[in-house]
Amino acid sequence: MPKAGIKYGPRIAAPDYQKLAQEAEQQVLKQLGIARPEDLIGKQPTDLVVKAWSVIEQADAELGAYLDERDQALAHLYFYEPRLGLARTAGLSTMGYRGAIARIVFGDKKHALPDVRSNEELAMIGKELGAKRVKDAEAQLLEAAPLVYAARARRDIAVRYMQEAVLALSMPPYEWTPDQIADHVGVDRSLIYKQRSAAGKRHGLM
């Protein structure tokens, strides 16, 4: 929300995040080898679980590459060149937007942001907190934010499919143990336990 005493520059137009979300779903389905979500029924869970994990790994790599760039640009525009509507520009909720800035300057997304009443005070606190000044921050935000959004969207979708595959492998006719599934995918068994539990709760089995 705008604060009294803070002067804001012009809003930055937001990318079409709805379109990005739709494209992300289609990309995941293609990588999983299915055309529609309902085709999941005919997909072998042994194959699906591996492909879903591959999508997750790829998305995590992209998040590792672009998340800090997005959040550094957000922090610059918060402290040094205040703009209205930055949450929308970044494709975040208000809480997510504040958490992104807190993560990059405090190392804790739950840390409260400073309460200030002037642009000068904002800039001073930003400098004290070590918020990086970013040249062409607007351009950097508009480049990094859609990449982060799309990667997170693909990851969230792939996680659900992986959870479904893990649950299917845990039940007849497979009845694989978490250790067997973990060995098949190449992950730690704690992840498999977590995903099996999430899928079970979603289906009212746990």
PDB file of C-alpha atoms in Angstrom:
ATOM      1  CA  MET A   1       0.000   0.000   0.000  1.00  0.00           C
ATOM      2  CA  PRO A   2       1.210   3.569  -0.682  1.00  0.00           C
ATOM      3  CA  LYS A   3       2.545   5.396   2.357  1.00  0.00           C
ATOM      4  CA  ALA A   4       2.071   9.038   3.202  1.00  0.00           C
ATOM      5  CA  GLY A   5       5.228  11.022   2.597  1.00  0.00           C
ATOM      6  CA  ILE A   6       6.620   8.654  -0.049  1.00  0.00           C
ATOM      7  CA  LYS A   7       6.738   9.889  -3.634  1.00  0.00           C
ATOM      8  CA  TYR A   8       6.242   7.164  -6.203  1.00  0.00           C
ATOM      9  CA  GLY A   9       7.318   6.894  -9.810  1.00  0.00           C
ATOM     10  CA  PRO A  10       5.015   5.570 -12.550  1.00  0.00           C
ATOM     11  CA  ARG A  11       3.603   2.070 -12.318  1.00  0.00           C
ATOM     12  CA  ILE A  12       5.356  -0.637 -14.291  1.00  0.00           C
ATOM     13  CA  ALA A  13       3.032  -2.625 -16.544  1.00  0.00           C
ATOM     14  CA  ALA A  14       2.762  -6.264 -15.493  1.00  0.00           C
ATOM     15  CA  PRO A  15       3.480  -9.141 -17.881  1.00  0.00           C
ATOM     16  CA  ASP A  16       0.578 -11.414 -18.819  1.00  0.00           C
ATOM     17  CA  TYR A  17       0.956 -13.873 -15.965  1.00  0.00           C
ATOM     18  CA  GLN A  18      -2.285 -15.682 -16.774  1.00  0.00           C
ATOM     19  CA  LYS A  19      -0.891 -16.541 -20.188  1.00  0.00           C
ATOM     20  CA  LEU A  20       2.422 -17.586 -18.626  1.00  0.00           C
ATOM     21  CA  ALA A  21       0.568 -19.947 -16.276  1.00  0.00           C
ATOM     22  CA  GLN A  22      -1.307 -21.536 -19.170  1.00  0.00           C
ATOM     23  CA  GLU A  23       1.887 -21.946 -21.153  1.00  0.00           C
ATOM     24  CA  ALA A  24       3.612 -23.456 -18.130  1.00  0.00           C
ATOM     25  CA  GLU A  25       0.942 -26.124 -17.804  1.00  0.00           C
ATOM     26  CA  GLN A  26       1.220 -27.043 -21.478  1.00  0.00           C
ATOM     27  CA  GLN A  27       5.008 -27.254 -21.214  1.00  0.00           C
ATOM     28  CA  VAL A  28       4.802 -29.585 -18.230  1.00  0.00           C
ATOM     29  CA  LEU A  29       2.242 -31.822 -19.901  1.00  0.00           C
ATOM     30  CA  LYS A  30       4.473 -32.051 -22.974  1.00  0.00           C
ATOM     31  CA  GLN A  31       7.508 -32.947 -20.861  1.00  0.00           C
ATOM     32  CA  LEU A  32       5.473 -35.603 -19.062  1.00  0.00           C
ATOM     33  CA  GLY A  33       4.351 -37.067 -22.377  1.00  0.00           C
ATOM     34  CA  ILE A  34       0.627 -36.394 -21.964  1.00  0.00           C
ATOM     35  CA  ALA A  35      -1.661 -34.075 -23.896  1.00  0.00           C
ATOM     36  CA  ARG A  36      -4.282 -33.403 -21.215  1.00  0.00           C
ATOM     37  CA  PRO A  37      -4.436 -33.790 -17.426  1.00  0.00           C
ATOM     38  CA  GLU A  38      -7.022 -36.560 -17.789  1.00  0.00           C
ATOM     39  CA  ASP A  39      -4.483 -38.602 -19.792  1.00  0.00           C
ATOM     40  CA  LEU A  40      -2.684 -39.180 -16.507  1.00  0.00           C
ATOM     41  CA  ILE A  41      -4.834 -42.281 -15.953  1.00  0.00           C
ATOM     42  CA  GLY A  42      -3.151 -44.115 -18.799  1.00  0.00           C
ATOM     43  CA  LYS A  43       0.379 -43.057 -17.909  1.00  0.00           C
ATOM     44  CA  GLN A  44       2.734 -45.495 -16.231  1.00  0.00           C
ATOM     45  CA  PRO A  45       3.621 -44.035 -12.809  1.00  0.00           C
ATOM     46  CA  THR A  46       7.128 -45.500 -13.083  1.00  0.00           C
ATOM     47  CA  ASP A  47       7.750 -43.215 -16.070  1.00  0.00           C
ATOM     48  CA  LEU A  48       5.708 -40.282 -14.802  1.00  0.00           C
ATOM     49  CA  VAL A  49       7.518 -39.987 -11.475  1.00  0.00           C
ATOM     50  CA  VAL A  50      10.922 -39.735 -13.184  1.00  0.00           C
ATOM     51  CA  LYS A  51       9.782 -37.199 -15.765  1.00  0.00           C
ATOM     52  CA  ALA A  52       8.027 -35.084 -13.142  1.00  0.00           C
ATOM     53  CA  TRP A  53      11.194 -34.976 -11.047  1.00  0.00           C
ATOM     54  CA  SER A  54      13.135 -33.866 -14.132  1.00  0.00           C
ATOM     55  CA  VAL A  55      10.735 -30.936 -14.571  1.00  0.00           C
ATOM     56  CA  ILE A  56      11.162 -30.004 -10.899  1.00  0.00           C
ATOM     57  CA  GLU A  57      14.957 -30.082 -11.161  1.00  0.00           C
ATOM     58  CA  GLN A  58      14.883 -27.888 -14.255  1.00  0.00           C
ATOM     59  CA  ALA A  59      12.542 -25.401 -12.579  1.00  0.00           C
ATOM     60  CA  ASP A  60      14.738 -25.302  -9.471  1.00  0.00           C
ATOM     61  CA  ALA A  61      17.761 -24.520 -11.641  1.00  0.00           C
ATOM     62  CA  GLU A  62      15.919 -21.608 -13.259  1.00  0.00           C
ATOM     63  CA  LEU A  63      14.812 -20.310  -9.876  1.00  0.00           C
ATOM     64  CA  GLY A  64      18.399 -20.470  -8.708  1.00  0.00           C
ATOM     65  CA  ALA A  65      19.466 -18.452 -11.736  1.00  0.00           C
ATOM     66  CA  TYR A  66      16.817 -15.705 -11.697  1.00  0.00           C
ATOM     67  CA  LEU A  67      15.233 -15.404  -8.238  1.00  0.00           C
ATOM     68  CA  ASP A  68      17.935 -13.146  -6.786  1.00  0.00           C
ATOM     69  CA  GLU A  69      17.890 -10.965  -9.918  1.00  0.00           C
ATOM     70  CA  ARG A  70      14.159 -10.432  -9.509  1.00  0.00           C
ATOM     71  CA  ASP A  71      14.357  -9.727  -5.811  1.00  0.00           C
ATOM     72  CA  GLN A  72      17.344  -7.404  -6.119  1.00  0.00           C
ATOM     73  CA  ALA A  73      15.414  -5.393  -8.707  1.00  0.00           C
ATOM     74  CA  LEU A  74      12.378  -5.331  -6.423  1.00  0.00           C
ATOM     75  CA  ALA A  75      14.473  -4.176  -3.465  1.00  0.00           C
ATOM     76  CA  HIS A  76      16.048  -1.401  -5.555  1.00  0.00           C
ATOM     77  CA  LEU A  77      12.624  -0.203  -6.673  1.00  0.00           C
ATOM     78  CA  TYR A  78      11.340  -0.397  -3.101  1.00  0.00           C
ATOM     79  CA  PHE A  79      14.169   1.543  -1.454  1.00  0.00           C
ATOM     80  CA  TYR A  80      15.650   3.788  -4.142  1.00  0.00           C
ATOM     81  CA  GLU A  81      13.008   4.335  -6.839  1.00  0.00           C
ATOM     82  CA  PRO A  82       9.651   3.622  -5.171  1.00  0.00           C
ATOM     83  CA  ARG A  83       6.905   2.486  -7.504  1.00  0.00           C
ATOM     84  CA  LEU A  84       3.292   1.580  -6.918  1.00  0.00           C
ATOM     85  CA  GLY A  85       2.003  -1.850  -7.883  1.00  0.00           C
ATOM     86  CA  LEU A  86       5.314  -3.700  -7.703  1.00  0.00           C
ATOM     87  CA  ALA A  87       3.627  -6.840  -6.379  1.00  0.00           C
ATOM     88  CA  ARG A  88       1.441  -7.021  -9.490  1.00  0.00           C
ATOM     89  CA  THR A  89       4.396  -6.280 -11.742  1.00  0.00           C
ATOM     90  CA  ALA A  90       6.306  -9.190 -10.195  1.00  0.00           C
ATOM     91  CA  GLY A  91       3.318 -11.546 -10.271  1.00  0.00           C
ATOM     92  CA  LEU A  92       3.203 -11.792  -6.477  1.00  0.00           C
ATOM     93  CA  SER A  93       0.689 -11.366  -3.708  1.00  0.00           C
ATOM     94  CA  THR A  94       1.318  -8.422  -1.389  1.00  0.00           C
ATOM     95  CA  MET A  95       2.704 -10.820   1.198  1.00  0.00           C
ATOM     96  CA  GLY A  96       4.858 -12.571  -1.395  1.00  0.00           C
ATOM     97  CA  TYR A  97       6.219  -9.242  -2.618  1.00  0.00           C
ATOM     98  CA  ARG A  98       7.162  -8.083   0.870  1.00  0.00           C
ATOM     99  CA  GLY A  99       8.656 -11.495   1.585  1.00  0.00           C
ATOM    100  CA  ALA A 100      10.803 -11.305  -1.559  1.00  0.00           C
ATOM    101  CA  ILE A 101      12.315  -8.000  -0.455  1.00  0.00           C
ATOM    102  CA  ALA A 102      12.779  -9.189   3.122  1.00  0.00           C
ATOM    103  CA  ARG A 103      14.543 -12.325   1.892  1.00  0.00           C
ATOM    104  CA  ILE A 104      17.070 -10.408  -0.170  1.00  0.00           C
ATOM    105  CA  VAL A 105      17.908  -7.787   2.486  1.00  0.00           C
ATOM    106  CA  PHE A 106      17.347  -9.690   5.752  1.00  0.00           C
ATOM    107  CA  GLY A 107      17.783 -13.289   4.623  1.00  0.00           C
ATOM    108  CA  ASP A 108      14.348 -14.043   6.078  1.00  0.00           C
ATOM    109  CA  LYS A 109      11.174 -13.666   4.035  1.00  0.00           C
ATOM    110  CA  LYS A 110       9.118 -13.320   7.239  1.00  0.00           C
ATOM    111  CA  HIS A 111      11.113 -10.349   8.529  1.00  0.00           C
ATOM    112  CA  ALA A 112       9.082  -7.123   8.714  1.00  0.00           C
ATOM    113  CA  LEU A 113      10.062  -4.359   6.320  1.00  0.00           C
ATOM    114  CA  PRO A 114      11.057  -1.002   7.842  1.00  0.00           C
ATOM    115  CA  ASP A 115       8.346   1.575   8.453  1.00  0.00           C
ATOM    116  CA  VAL A 116       9.499   4.855   6.911  1.00  0.00           C
ATOM    117  CA  ARG A 117       7.927   8.172   5.949  1.00  0.00           C
ATOM    118  CA  SER A 118      10.136   9.660   3.238  1.00  0.00           C
ATOM    119  CA  ASN A 119      12.080   8.699   0.135  1.00  0.00           C
ATOM    120  CA  GLU A 120      15.273   9.893   1.782  1.00  0.00           C
ATOM    121  CA  GLU A 121      14.709   7.646   4.777  1.00  0.00           C
ATOM    122  CA  LEU A 122      13.917   4.715   2.513  1.00  0.00           C
ATOM    123  CA  ALA A 123      17.145   5.175   0.567  1.00  0.00           C
ATOM    124  CA  MET A 124      19.170   5.562   3.750  1.00  0.00           C
ATOM    125  CA  ILE A 125      17.761   2.368   5.256  1.00  0.00           C
ATOM    126  CA  GLY A 126      18.226   0.528   1.966  1.00  0.00           C
ATOM    127  CA  LYS A 127      21.894   1.473   1.992  1.00  0.00           C
ATOM    128  CA  GLU A 128      22.283   0.443   5.649  1.00  0.00           C
ATOM    129  CA  LEU A 129      20.694  -2.926   4.911  1.00  0.00           C
ATOM    130  CA  GLY A 130      22.978  -3.483   1.936  1.00  0.00           C
ATOM    131  CA  ALA A 131      20.220  -3.369  -0.674  1.00  0.00           C
ATOM    132  CA  LYS A 132      22.022  -3.430  -3.994  1.00  0.00           C
ATOM    133  CA  ARG A 133      21.529  -0.523  -6.369  1.00  0.00           C
ATOM    134  CA  VAL A 134      20.534  -2.044  -9.691  1.00  0.00           C
ATOM    135  CA  LYS A 135      21.129  -0.265 -12.967  1.00  0.00           C
ATOM    136  CA  ASP A 136      18.015  -0.498 -15.142  1.00  0.00           C
ATOM    137  CA  ALA A 137      16.120  -2.161 -12.297  1.00  0.00           C
ATOM    138  CA  GLU A 138      12.816  -1.882 -14.143  1.00  0.00           C
ATOM    139  CA  ALA A 139      14.192  -3.763 -17.140  1.00  0.00           C
ATOM    140  CA  GLN A 140      15.789  -6.380 -14.890  1.00  0.00           C
ATOM    141  CA  LEU A 141      12.520  -6.907 -13.047  1.00  0.00           C
ATOM    142  CA  LEU A 142      10.550  -7.282 -16.267  1.00  0.00           C
ATOM    143  CA  GLU A 143      13.074  -9.814 -17.536  1.00  0.00           C
ATOM    144  CA  ALA A 144      13.514 -11.885 -14.374  1.00  0.00           C
ATOM    145  CA  ALA A 145      10.003 -11.840 -12.886  1.00  0.00           C
ATOM    146  CA  PRO A 146       8.278 -13.750 -15.726  1.00  0.00           C
ATOM    147  CA  LEU A 147      11.059 -16.350 -15.739  1.00  0.00           C
ATOM    148  CA  VAL A 148      10.684 -16.894 -11.988  1.00  0.00           C
ATOM    149  CA  TYR A 149       6.896 -16.991 -12.248  1.00  0.00           C
ATOM    150  CA  ALA A 150       6.942 -19.532 -15.077  1.00  0.00           C
ATOM    151  CA  ALA A 151       9.512 -21.728 -13.322  1.00  0.00           C
ATOM    152  CA  ARG A 152       7.472 -21.736 -10.117  1.00  0.00           C
ATOM    153  CA  ALA A 153       4.298 -22.519 -12.054  1.00  0.00           C
ATOM    154  CA  ARG A 154       5.945 -25.470 -13.806  1.00  0.00           C
ATOM    155  CA  ARG A 155       7.397 -26.665 -10.530  1.00  0.00           C
ATOM    156  CA  ASP A 156       4.070 -26.538  -8.693  1.00  0.00           C
ATOM    157  CA  ILE A 157       2.344 -28.466 -11.483  1.00  0.00           C
ATOM    158  CA  ALA A 158       5.096 -31.072 -11.704  1.00  0.00           C
ATOM    159  CA  VAL A 159       5.086 -31.587  -7.934  1.00  0.00           C
ATOM    160  CA  ARG A 160       1.402 -32.509  -8.010  1.00  0.00           C
ATOM    161  CA  TYR A 161       1.970 -35.001 -10.819  1.00  0.00           C
ATOM    162  CA  MET A 162       4.941 -36.485  -9.011  1.00  0.00           C
ATOM    163  CA  GLN A 163       2.858 -36.817  -5.864  1.00  0.00           C
ATOM    164  CA  GLU A 164       0.162 -38.662  -7.822  1.00  0.00           C
ATOM    165  CA  ALA A 165       2.764 -40.987  -9.313  1.00  0.00           C
ATOM    166  CA  VAL A 166       4.310 -41.677  -5.894  1.00  0.00           C
ATOM    167  CA  LEU A 167       0.890 -42.498  -4.457  1.00  0.00           C
ATOM    168  CA  ALA A 168       0.084 -44.794  -7.376  1.00  0.00           C
ATOM    169  CA  LEU A 169       3.386 -46.632  -6.969  1.00  0.00           C
ATOM    170  CA  SER A 170       2.649 -47.070  -3.253  1.00  0.00           C
ATOM    171  CA  MET A 171      -0.621 -48.864  -3.965  1.00  0.00           C
ATOM    172  CA  PRO A 172      -1.624 -52.092  -5.784  1.00  0.00           C
ATOM    173  CA  PRO A 173      -0.576 -53.425  -8.204  1.00  0.00           C
ATOM    174  CA  TYR A 174       2.853 -51.845  -7.547  1.00  0.00           C
ATOM    175  CA  GLU A 175       3.076 -51.540  -3.755  1.00  0.00           C
ATOM    176  CA  TRP A 176       6.564 -50.068  -3.891  1.00  0.00           C
ATOM    177  CA  THR A 177       8.153 -48.919  -0.662  1.00  0.00           C
ATOM    178  CA  PRO A 178       9.371 -45.310  -0.324  1.00  0.00           C
ATOM    179  CA  ASP A 179      12.928 -46.646  -0.548  1.00  0.00           C
ATOM    180  CA  GLN A 180      12.173 -48.359  -3.851  1.00  0.00           C
ATOM    181  CA  ILE A 181      10.584 -45.237  -5.291  1.00  0.00           C
ATOM    182  CA  ALA A 182      13.445 -43.061  -4.059  1.00  0.00           C
ATOM    183  CA  ASP A 183      16.007 -45.383  -5.649  1.00  0.00           C
ATOM    184  CA  HIS A 184      14.050 -45.410  -8.917  1.00  0.00           C
ATOM    185  CA  VAL A 185      13.922 -41.596  -9.096  1.00  0.00           C
ATOM    186  CA  GLY A 186      17.311 -40.912  -7.537  1.00  0.00           C
ATOM    187  CA  VAL A 187      16.138 -38.819  -4.596  1.00  0.00           C
ATOM    188  CA  ASP A 188      16.181 -39.043  -0.818  1.00  0.00           C
ATOM    189  CA  ARG A 189      13.410 -41.182   0.626  1.00  0.00           C
ATOM    190  CA  SER A 190      12.294 -38.317   2.897  1.00  0.00           C
ATOM    191  CA  LEU A 191      11.040 -36.516  -0.222  1.00  0.00           C
ATOM    192  CA  ILE A 192       9.021 -39.557  -1.229  1.00  0.00           C
ATOM    193  CA  TYR A 193       7.454 -39.835   2.231  1.00  0.00           C
ATOM    194  CA  LYS A 194       6.519 -36.160   2.048  1.00  0.00           C
ATOM    195  CA  GLN A 195       4.999 -36.421  -1.408  1.00  0.00           C
ATOM    196  CA  ARG A 196       3.109 -39.614  -0.626  1.00  0.00           C
ATOM    197  CA  SER A 197       1.637 -37.948   2.442  1.00  0.00           C
ATOM    198  CA  ALA A 198       0.571 -34.862   0.479  1.00  0.00           C
ATOM    199  CA  ALA A 199      -1.114 -36.947  -2.217  1.00  0.00           C
ATOM    200  CA  GLY A 200      -2.778 -39.173   0.364  1.00  0.00           C
ATOM    201  CA  LYS A 201      -4.231 -36.201   2.206  1.00  0.00           C
ATOM    202  CA  ARG A 202      -5.482 -34.717  -1.054  1.00  0.00           C
ATOM    203  CA  HIS A 203      -7.365 -37.945  -1.754  1.00  0.00           C
ATOM    204  CA  GLY A 204      -8.571 -38.335   1.832  1.00  0.00           C
ATOM    205  CA  LEU A 205      -6.444 -41.435   2.417  1.00  0.00           C
ATOM    206  CA  MET A 206      -4.446 -40.070   5.352  1.00  0.00           C
TER     207      MET A 206
END
